[in-house]
Amino acid sequence: MKIRFGVGLGAETPTAELPGIVDRLEAAGIDSLWLSEHVYSPAVDPFIGMAHALARTRRLKVGTSVAVLPGRQPVLVAKQLASLAALAPKRALPVFGLRPARPRERELFPVSGPRAAAFDEALRQLRAALADESFGPVPRMDLWLGGAVPAAFERIGRYGDGWLGSFLPPSDARSAREAIASAAAEAGREIEPDHYGMSVLLAEGGVPADLAAAARERRPDADVSSVVPSSWPELHRLLDGYLEAGLTKFVVYHRGPQPFGEFLDAFTRELLPRQN
């Protein structure tokens, strides 16, 4: 199975810095770039950012990590994805989630009725629209989903082509992968073995208080150090655990006092040799 590492950009990366980052990733041969959805931030909108990065490169893959689907019109999302798939075949990697991570942004994606049911319906509509020939020939596009609870694993098994988790220790990641595979089998589907991944945040120099709080909110019972490494050796040990758990795709974010350029240099040196 192919092991791949991508660079994730968080809310703190200004939109104006995106062109230079994209050029540097392409030149370094890094596999992929991942854009988070943070509305009230300097970060680029993930769909606009995907289009810009894909148009600027010839090899780099670009994904959303993760974009909110419930509250968006699925047919219009399908049109955006179909356009990206036609312009940059196999390089657009959409990942969708249930709701924004930031509570104050949740009102921007309203739905009628239970949000989980709205997500399921949006996924059905999105898949149907992507299969609609009126969009023109659309190259096959995988839809990955986020989530870290049993209901999310059931949804991924029924509707997803892959999983991108976060803030889970390797033992829980293994259980999640097994639950997703089981749900897919029950639905008469199969998710490819190398379509399981994890977003990992490297907090060099120590875990900031806000990040520790976010990790505890997601996993109150987990030791923060077990999911947020604070050095490259710790990151490698965590990645070893994920690989043993059956995960093969990783998005690495950086938080710390080091300049982002230094992080990219270290990323290239530390992680590209681990790809196969």
XYZ file of N, CA and C in Angstrom, residues 21-256:
708
model
N 3.710 28.992 -1.026
C 3.701 27.657 -0.426
C 3.455 26.605 -1.486
N 2.495 26.862 -2.361
C 2.172 25.902 -3.427
C 3.394 25.665 -4.314
N 4.067 26.732 -4.717
C 5.237 26.592 -5.572
C 6.325 25.771 -4.882
N 6.490 25.999 -3.602
C 7.540 25.291 -2.868
C 7.206 23.805 -2.731
N 5.942 23.484 -2.466
C 5.548 22.075 -2.350
C 5.722 21.346 -3.681
N 5.344 22.007 -4.755
C 5.487 21.387 -6.073
C 6.958 21.137 -6.394
N 7.807 22.112 -6.106
C 9.225 21.968 -6.403
C 9.881 20.884 -5.553
N 9.414 20.725 -4.326
C 10.006 19.733 -3.426
C 9.493 18.323 -3.673
N 8.464 18.186 -4.491
C 7.922 16.856 -4.756
C 7.032 16.332 -3.652
N 6.488 17.231 -2.833
C 5.574 16.812 -1.767
C 4.261 16.357 -2.383
N 3.682 15.320 -1.820
C 2.532 14.650 -2.425
C 1.297 15.530 -2.507
N 0.960 16.221 -1.406
C -0.338 16.881 -1.388
C -0.362 18.055 -0.422
N -1.329 18.949 -0.663
C -1.608 20.105 0.180
C -3.054 20.010 0.625
N -3.302 20.351 1.913
C -4.654 20.219 2.472
C -5.070 21.533 3.093
N -6.279 21.971 2.752
C -6.773 23.282 3.151
C -7.961 23.130 4.094
N -7.836 23.720 5.262
C -8.895 23.642 6.267
C -9.962 24.701 6.001
N -11.167 24.426 6.503
C -12.259 25.392 6.366
C -12.418 26.166 7.669
N -11.954 27.398 7.654
C -12.107 28.314 8.786
C -12.587 29.640 8.219
N -13.868 29.912 8.374
C -14.453 31.086 7.731
C -13.903 32.372 8.329
N -13.950 32.472 9.642
C -13.485 33.699 10.305
C -11.994 33.591 10.592
N -11.195 33.695 9.552
C -9.745 33.574 9.680
C -9.094 34.134 8.422
N -7.765 34.309 8.444
C -7.067 34.763 7.232
C -6.913 33.671 6.182
N -7.264 32.423 6.517
C -7.018 31.300 5.618
C -7.891 31.376 4.374
N -7.381 30.822 3.288
C -8.115 30.795 2.027
C -9.318 29.864 2.138
N -10.396 30.212 1.439
C -11.514 29.285 1.303
C -11.005 28.012 0.642
N -11.356 26.822 1.152
C -10.739 25.601 0.621
C -11.014 25.333 -0.853
N -12.213 25.659 -1.330
C -12.501 25.385 -2.742
C -11.767 26.371 -3.655
N -11.726 27.644 -3.254
C -10.953 28.627 -4.023
C -9.475 28.252 -3.998
N -8.998 27.854 -2.820
C -7.595 27.467 -2.691
C -7.245 26.251 -3.523
N -8.158 25.274 -3.563
C -7.918 24.095 -4.400
C -7.766 24.491 -5.864
N -8.688 25.317 -6.342
C -8.635 25.723 -7.746
C -7.330 26.460 -8.059
N -6.934 27.353 -7.178
C -5.702 28.114 -7.400
C -4.485 27.189 -7.416
N -4.394 26.314 -6.416
C -3.223 25.444 -6.315
C -3.155 24.456 -7.473
N -4.286 23.916 -7.874
C -4.295 22.956 -8.980
C -3.931 23.630 -10.295
N -4.383 24.861 -10.491
C -4.054 25.579 -11.724
C -2.582 25.969 -11.772
N -1.968 26.098 -10.605
C -0.588 26.569 -10.516
C 0.422 25.428 -10.634
N -0.041 24.185 -10.553
C 0.853 23.032 -10.494
C 0.487 21.990 -11.540
N 1.346 20.991 -11.666
C 1.086 19.892 -12.590
C 1.090 18.530 -11.902
N 1.595 18.476 -10.690
C 1.700 17.182 -10.015
C 1.050 17.169 -8.632
N 1.124 18.276 -7.921
C 0.631 18.361 -6.555
C -0.859 18.036 -6.471
N -1.243 17.208 -5.503
C -2.647 16.960 -5.216
C -3.094 17.924 -4.125
N -4.380 18.292 -4.148
C -4.889 19.271 -3.193
C -6.227 18.796 -2.645
N -6.362 18.837 -1.318
C -7.588 18.363 -0.690
C -8.137 19.336 0.333
N -9.348 19.042 0.798
C -9.991 19.807 1.861
C -9.927 18.991 3.141
N -9.593 19.642 4.228
C -9.364 18.894 5.469
C -9.913 19.636 6.695
N -11.240 19.509 6.935
C -12.260 19.013 6.045
C -13.207 20.160 5.724
N -13.960 20.009 4.608
C -14.978 20.983 4.256
C -16.322 20.513 4.781
N -17.158 21.455 5.152
C -18.491 21.127 5.665
C -19.437 20.917 4.490
N -20.162 19.815 4.485
C -21.135 19.563 3.419
C -22.559 19.934 3.819
N -23.080 19.488 4.971
C -24.450 19.889 5.327
C -24.558 21.406 5.452
N -25.542 21.973 4.766
C -25.679 23.426 4.721
C -25.245 24.002 3.397
N -24.534 23.202 2.597
C -24.203 23.596 1.220
C -25.170 22.883 0.273
N -25.406 23.487 -0.901
C -26.262 22.852 -1.905
C -25.451 21.763 -2.609
N -25.820 20.489 -2.464
C -24.980 19.396 -2.985
C -24.761 19.444 -4.491
N -25.755 19.882 -5.244
C -25.586 19.912 -6.699
C -24.544 20.956 -7.091
N -24.549 22.098 -6.413
C -23.543 23.112 -6.705
C -22.154 22.649 -6.284
N -22.067 21.929 -5.173
C -20.783 21.353 -4.766
C -20.311 20.351 -5.813
N -21.245 19.537 -6.304
C -20.895 18.550 -7.331
C -20.355 19.244 -8.582
N -20.961 20.372 -8.955
C -20.477 21.104 -10.127
C -19.058 21.610 -9.903
N -18.771 22.110 -8.707
C -17.414 22.556 -8.394
C -16.427 21.395 -8.503
N -16.788 20.263 -7.903
C -15.893 19.110 -7.919
C -15.722 18.551 -9.326
N -16.814 18.509 -10.089
C -16.721 18.014 -11.466
C -15.790 18.902 -12.295
N -15.858 20.208 -12.063
C -14.982 21.123 -12.787
C -13.520 20.875 -12.424
N -13.246 20.707 -11.119
C -11.872 20.445 -10.691
C -11.377 19.110 -11.229
N -12.252 18.104 -11.225
C -11.854 16.778 -11.701
C -11.527 16.798 -13.186
N -12.251 17.607 -13.954
C -11.986 17.695 -15.393
C -10.711 18.481 -15.679
N -10.466 19.525 -14.894
C -9.295 20.375 -15.123
C -8.014 19.774 -14.566
N -8.131 18.997 -13.498
C -6.955 18.402 -12.857
C -7.296 16.982 -12.431
N -7.385 16.051 -13.380
C -7.822 14.694 -13.059
C -6.976 14.048 -11.971
N -7.674 13.452 -11.007
C -7.075 12.663 -9.919
C -6.210 13.493 -8.973
N -6.333 14.816 -9.040
C -5.530 15.643 -8.131
C -6.379 16.417 -7.127
N -7.707 16.397 -7.268
C -8.597 17.045 -6.309
C -9.091 15.993 -5.327
N -8.885 16.250 -4.038
C -9.165 15.254 -3.003
C -10.128 15.828 -1.967
N -11.429 15.799 -2.232
C -12.371 16.376 -1.278
C -12.595 15.471 -0.064
N -12.582 16.083 1.102
C -12.938 15.406 2.347
C -14.018 16.254 3.017
N -15.118 15.623 3.399
C -16.246 16.355 3.957
C -16.520 15.930 5.393
N -17.064 16.883 6.143
C -17.406 16.630 7.527
C -18.792 17.126 7.869
N -19.205 16.864 9.109
C -20.559 17.135 9.561
C -20.790 18.607 9.874
N -19.816 19.248 10.554
C -20.009 20.623 11.015
C -18.657 21.303 11.185
N -18.642 22.629 11.227
C -17.380 23.336 11.473
C -16.815 23.003 12.846
N -15.494 23.038 12.953
C -14.858 22.772 14.231
C -15.110 23.907 15.218
N -15.228 25.125 14.705
C -15.436 26.280 15.567
C -16.929 26.516 15.796
N -17.384 26.502 17.033
C -18.817 26.655 17.312
C -19.438 27.901 16.696
N -18.718 29.028 16.679
C -19.341 30.259 16.200
C -19.533 30.267 14.682
N -18.962 29.288 13.972
C -19.158 29.204 12.528
C -20.289 28.242 12.155
N -20.844 27.543 13.134
C -21.859 26.533 12.821
C -23.147 27.136 12.293
N -23.442 28.389 12.699
C -24.649 29.042 12.209
C -24.569 29.370 10.725
N -23.371 29.295 10.144
C -23.202 29.597 8.726
C -23.608 28.434 7.828
N -23.835 27.265 8.396
C -24.185 26.072 7.615
C -25.486 25.476 8.167
N -26.584 26.216 8.052
C -27.841 25.752 8.651
C -28.470 24.608 7.858
N -29.150 23.730 8.569
C -29.916 22.643 7.951
C -31.256 22.560 8.661
N -32.226 21.963 7.990
C -33.524 21.715 8.615
C -33.552 20.268 9.091
N -33.892 20.076 10.338
C -33.931 18.732 10.886
C -32.594 18.310 11.449
N -32.481 17.038 11.827
C -31.234 16.524 12.413
C -30.066 16.663 11.439
N -28.933 17.117 11.955
C -27.783 17.397 11.097
C -27.215 16.116 10.479
N -27.186 15.013 11.235
C -26.646 13.763 10.698
C -27.479 13.279 9.511
N -28.791 13.386 9.616
C -29.655 12.978 8.501
C -29.440 13.886 7.298
N -29.231 15.180 7.560
C -28.966 16.116 6.465
C -27.652 15.776 5.769
N -26.668 15.337 6.540
C -25.374 14.946 5.958
C -25.563 13.726 5.051
N -26.289 12.726 5.534
C -26.526 11.529 4.728
C -27.224 11.884 3.418
N -28.250 12.723 3.499
C -28.989 13.100 2.301
C -28.112 13.915 1.349
N -27.297 14.805 1.900
C -26.405 15.593 1.053
C -25.408 14.704 0.328
N -24.903 13.683 1.004
C -23.972 12.756 0.354
C -24.653 11.986 -0.769
N -25.893 11.561 -0.533
C -26.621 10.855 -1.595
C -26.821 11.767 -2.803
N -27.220 13.009 -2.534
C -27.432 13.945 -3.636
C -26.121 14.272 -4.355
N -25.057 14.405 -3.601
C -23.758 14.718 -4.203
C -23.319 13.597 -5.123
N -23.436 12.364 -4.670
C -23.042 11.223 -5.513
C -23.920 11.140 -6.753
N -25.222 11.347 -6.599
C -26.124 11.288 -7.754
C -25.787 12.382 -8.763
N -25.481 13.568 -8.271
C -25.153 14.670 -9.175
C -23.850 14.409 -9.914
N -22.841 13.857 -9.221
C -21.569 13.566 -9.882
C -21.726 12.496 -10.970
N -22.758 11.649 -10.837
C -23.013 10.609 -11.837
C -23.894 11.109 -12.972
N -24.408 12.333 -12.869
C -25.316 12.899 -13.861
C -24.530 13.300 -15.104
N -24.884 12.756 -16.252
C -24.146 13.024 -17.482
C -24.304 14.461 -17.969
N -25.296 15.182 -17.419
C -25.458 16.569 -17.863
C -24.287 17.447 -17.421
N -23.503 16.980 -16.458
C -22.296 17.694 -16.066
C -21.167 17.462 -17.065
N -21.368 16.535 -18.003
C -20.283 16.128 -18.876
C -19.550 14.953 -18.268
N -18.587 14.399 -19.002
C -17.846 13.253 -18.461
C -17.013 13.672 -17.251
N -17.334 13.109 -16.100
C -16.630 13.449 -14.873
C -15.717 12.293 -14.482
N -14.402 12.516 -14.447
C -13.520 11.442 -13.980
C -13.927 10.979 -12.587
N -13.772 9.690 -12.332
C -14.145 9.136 -11.031
C -13.444 9.883 -9.913
N -14.220 10.338 -8.942
C -13.669 11.106 -7.834
C -14.060 10.450 -6.526
N -13.068 10.144 -5.714
C -13.336 9.587 -4.391
C -13.787 10.690 -3.447
N -14.745 10.354 -2.589
C -15.225 11.258 -1.552
C -14.828 10.677 -0.206
N -13.907 11.345 0.460
C -13.489 10.927 1.801
C -14.284 11.709 2.834
N -14.429 11.117 4.000
C -15.182 11.741 5.074
C -14.360 11.763 6.350
N -14.632 12.755 7.191
C -14.032 12.811 8.509
C -14.984 12.236 9.546
N -14.562 12.279 10.792
C -15.411 11.790 11.873
C -14.658 10.892 12.824
N -15.131 10.870 14.090
C -14.419 10.090 15.098
C -15.361 9.441 16.097
N -16.628 9.222 15.690
C -17.603 8.574 16.566
C -18.259 7.434 15.787
N -18.892 6.476 16.489
C -19.481 5.324 15.793
C -20.445 5.692 14.667
N -21.275 6.715 14.867
C -22.207 7.105 13.807
C -21.458 7.569 12.556
N -20.331 8.246 12.755
C -19.528 8.686 11.614
C -18.935 7.490 10.885
N -18.488 6.484 11.622
C -17.901 5.303 10.990
C -18.949 4.564 10.154
N -20.177 4.509 10.669
C -21.266 3.898 9.898
C -21.494 4.658 8.602
N -21.501 5.985 8.681
C -21.723 6.820 7.494
C -20.603 6.620 6.476
N -19.379 6.602 6.946
C -18.246 6.420 6.030
C -18.352 5.083 5.316
N -18.731 4.039 6.067
C -18.884 2.735 5.444
C -19.970 2.716 4.383
N -21.064 3.447 4.615
C -22.181 3.448 3.670
C -21.935 4.344 2.461
N -21.288 5.495 2.691
C -21.242 6.495 1.625
C -19.833 6.924 1.211
N -18.830 6.663 2.008
C -17.510 7.213 1.745
C -16.604 6.295 0.955
N -15.544 6.888 0.428
C -14.497 6.127 -0.249
C -13.211 6.103 0.568
N -13.203 6.799 1.694
C -12.025 6.834 2.535
C -12.315 7.620 3.793
N -11.384 7.576 4.732
C -11.555 8.244 6.024
C -10.303 9.037 6.359
N -10.508 10.284 6.815
C -9.424 11.100 7.331
C -9.799 11.516 8.746
N -9.154 10.890 9.728
C -9.450 11.167 11.119
C -8.523 12.212 11.705
N -8.719 12.500 12.986
C -7.858 13.442 13.705
C -8.006 13.228 15.199
N -6.948 13.573 15.931
C -6.930 13.525 17.395
C -7.317 12.150 17.946
N -6.871 11.094 17.278
C -7.102 9.738 17.775
C -5.764 9.037 17.977
N -5.567 8.377 19.103
C -4.357 7.566 19.268
C -4.429 6.342 18.355
N -3.299 5.705 18.085
C -3.285 4.585 17.137
C -4.254 3.453 17.479
N -4.415 3.131 18.755
C -5.325 2.041 19.110
C -6.752 2.374 18.699
N -7.177 3.621 18.915
C -8.520 4.028 18.506
C -8.629 4.129 16.989
N -7.537 4.522 16.336
C -7.548 4.587 14.877
C -7.740 3.202 14.276
N -7.128 2.205 14.890
C -7.309 0.826 14.416
C -8.779 0.411 14.569
N -9.355 0.704 15.731
C -10.761 0.352 15.950
C -11.665 1.073 14.964
N -11.348 2.344 14.671
C -12.137 3.098 13.703
C -12.052 2.472 12.315
N -10.848 2.129 11.901
C -10.687 1.498 10.577
C -11.487 0.216 10.494
N -11.443 -0.597 11.538
C -12.175 -1.860 11.532
C -13.685 -1.627 11.506
N -14.153 -0.614 12.242
C -15.581 -0.304 12.261
C -16.052 0.186 10.895
N -15.243 1.003 10.239
C -15.604 1.498 8.913
C -15.647 0.352 7.905
N -14.652 -0.507 7.936
C -14.629 -1.647 7.016
C -15.834 -2.557 7.243
N -16.203 -2.760 8.509
C -17.363 -3.592 8.822
C -18.649 -2.952 8.313
N -18.800 -1.637 8.505
C -19.994 -0.943 8.022
C -20.074 -0.992 6.505
N -18.944 -0.874 5.839
C -18.932 -0.959 4.374
C -19.359 -2.345 3.917
N -18.862 -3.382 4.576
C -19.227 -4.748 4.207
C -20.722 -4.977 4.394
N -21.275 -4.464 5.477
C -22.710 -4.611 5.718
C -23.538 -3.910 4.650
N -22.986 -2.845 4.076
C -23.684 -2.111 3.021
C -23.376 -2.670 1.640
N -22.640 -3.772 1.570
C -22.282 -4.361 0.283
C -21.229 -3.581 -0.462
N -20.394 -2.849 0.288
C -19.360 -2.039 -0.320
C -17.998 -2.458 0.214
N -16.954 -1.890 -0.366
C -15.599 -2.106 0.121
C -14.805 -0.824 -0.030
N -14.131 -0.426 1.027
C -13.242 0.724 0.981
C -11.823 0.218 0.787
N -11.123 0.804 -0.154
C -9.778 0.321 -0.470
C -8.885 0.375 0.770
N -8.046 -0.634 0.960
C -7.238 -0.717 2.191
C -6.337 0.481 2.434
N -5.923 1.184 1.374
C -5.031 2.331 1.576
C -5.783 3.661 1.599
N -7.083 3.606 1.879
C -7.898 4.820 1.937
C -8.275 5.192 3.368
N -7.343 4.983 4.268
C -7.532 5.359 5.665
C -6.380 6.266 6.072
N -6.722 7.445 6.596
C -5.671 8.405 6.914
C -5.927 9.149 8.207
N -4.970 9.994 8.559
C -5.040 10.740 9.808
C -4.371 12.103 9.644
N -5.029 13.123 10.148
C -4.407 14.438 10.274
C -3.658 14.491 11.597
N -2.422 14.964 11.547
C -1.575 15.025 12.741
C -1.002 16.425 12.859
N -1.050 16.984 14.054
C -0.529 18.322 14.280
C 0.759 18.234 15.077
N 1.844 18.716 14.478
C 3.150 18.731 15.128
C 3.323 20.057 15.848
N 3.392 20.001 17.174
C 3.526 21.213 17.990
C 4.945 21.283 18.533
N 5.872 21.706 17.674
C 7.266 21.772 18.104
C 7.442 22.779 19.240
N 8.164 22.350 20.249
C 8.408 23.242 21.374
C 7.361 23.182 22.458
N 6.364 22.307 22.308
C 5.329 22.181 23.335
C 3.944 22.443 22.781
N 2.949 21.836 23.403
C 1.562 21.946 22.948
C 0.939 23.219 23.530
N 0.511 24.172 22.685
C -0.134 25.389 23.202
C -1.426 25.052 23.940
N -1.824 25.930 24.851
C -2.995 25.684 25.686
C -4.263 25.526 24.845
N -4.415 26.352 23.791
C -5.637 26.248 22.989
C -5.703 24.938 22.232
N -4.552 24.470 21.777
C -4.522 23.193 21.078
C -4.786 22.036 22.035
N -4.216 22.105 23.226
C -4.482 21.071 24.221
C -5.959 21.016 24.568
N -6.594 22.189 24.682
C -8.020 22.241 24.978
C -8.837 21.629 23.847
N -8.445 21.914 22.595
C -9.161 21.349 21.451
C -9.027 19.835 21.422
N -7.839 19.325 21.736
C -7.630 17.880 21.750
C -8.457 17.225 22.854
N -8.511 17.872 24.018
C -9.292 17.303 25.133
C -10.792 17.340 24.837
N -11.223 18.364 24.095
C -12.641 18.429 23.727
C -13.014 17.258 22.828
N -12.115 16.928 21.906
C -12.380 15.802 21.012
C -12.270 14.474 21.751
N -11.222 14.343 22.605
C -10.966 13.088 23.300
C -10.655 13.364 24.769
N -11.682 13.545 25.607
C -11.441 13.864 27.020
C -10.646 12.802 27.761
N -10.716 11.548 27.286
C -10.057 10.452 27.998
C -8.641 10.179 27.506
N -8.176 10.935 26.516
C -6.866 10.654 25.918
C -5.810 11.634 26.422
N -4.607 11.134 26.602
C -3.459 11.978 26.934
C -3.121 12.809 25.697
N -3.050 14.133 25.868
C -2.793 15.011 24.720
C -1.510 14.622 24.007
N -0.492 14.245 24.763
C 0.790 13.886 24.156
C 0.693 12.639 23.286
N -0.371 11.862 23.456
C -0.532 10.647 22.649
C -1.087 10.940 21.267
N -1.596 12.164 21.053
C -2.169 12.512 19.750
C -1.543 13.770 19.150
N -0.809 14.557 19.949
C -0.166 15.771 19.446
C 1.322 15.698 19.789
N 2.158 15.251 18.857
C 3.604 15.181 19.126
C 4.218 16.569 19.191
N 5.274 16.706 19.986
C 5.942 18.000 20.125
C 7.361 17.991 19.571
N 7.724 16.941 18.833
C 9.037 16.875 18.189
C 8.946 15.895 17.028
N 9.929 15.956 16.152
C 9.940 15.028 15.019
C 10.092 13.578 15.478
N 10.952 13.254 16.439
C 11.004 11.862 16.915
C 9.658 11.376 17.454
N 8.942 12.245 18.178
C 7.628 11.847 18.672
C 6.653 11.646 17.523
N 6.753 12.492 16.507
C 5.888 12.327 15.338
C 6.156 10.993 14.657
N 7.417 10.640 14.497
C 7.751 9.362 13.866
C 7.191 8.190 14.671
N 7.276 8.252 15.998
C 6.722 7.173 16.814
C 5.208 7.080 16.649
N 4.534 8.227 16.584
C 3.088 8.220 16.379
C 2.735 7.657 15.006
N 3.491 8.063 13.992
C 3.245 7.533 12.648
C 3.462 6.028 12.596
N 4.474 5.534 13.298
C 4.691 4.087 13.357
C 3.456 3.382 13.908
N 2.854 3.967 14.945
C 1.654 3.383 15.514
C 0.497 3.388 14.540
N 0.335 4.477 13.807
C -0.745 4.544 12.821
C -0.524 3.543 11.689
N 0.710 3.423 11.236
C 0.996 2.458 10.170
C 0.687 1.039 10.633
N 1.043 0.733 11.865
C 0.742 -0.587 12.409
C -0.770 -0.802 12.516
N -1.520 0.284 12.722
C -2.971 0.198 12.826
C -3.648 0.111 11.460
N -2.872 0.220 10.377
C -3.430 0.066 9.040
C -3.706 1.354 8.297
N -3.231 2.485 8.815
C -3.399 3.762 8.130
C -2.183 4.029 7.246
N -2.422 4.701 6.117
C -1.316 4.922 5.181
C -1.243 6.338 4.624
N -2.231 7.177 4.902
C -2.237 8.545 4.380
C -2.241 9.529 5.550
N -1.370 10.530 5.477
C -1.204 11.431 6.612
C -1.108 12.879 6.149
N -1.791 13.747 6.884
C -1.718 15.186 6.675
C -1.070 15.778 7.917
N 0.041 16.462 7.752
C 0.802 16.983 8.886
C 0.690 18.502 8.922
N 0.216 19.007 10.051
C 0.115 20.440 10.291
C 1.230 20.860 11.243
N 1.579 22.138 11.192
C 2.653 22.644 12.051
C 2.147 23.749 12.950
N 2.462 23.632 14.237
C 2.227 24.708 15.205
C 3.485 24.860 16.038
N 3.993 26.059 16.122
C 5.198 26.268 16.902
C 5.895 27.540 16.500
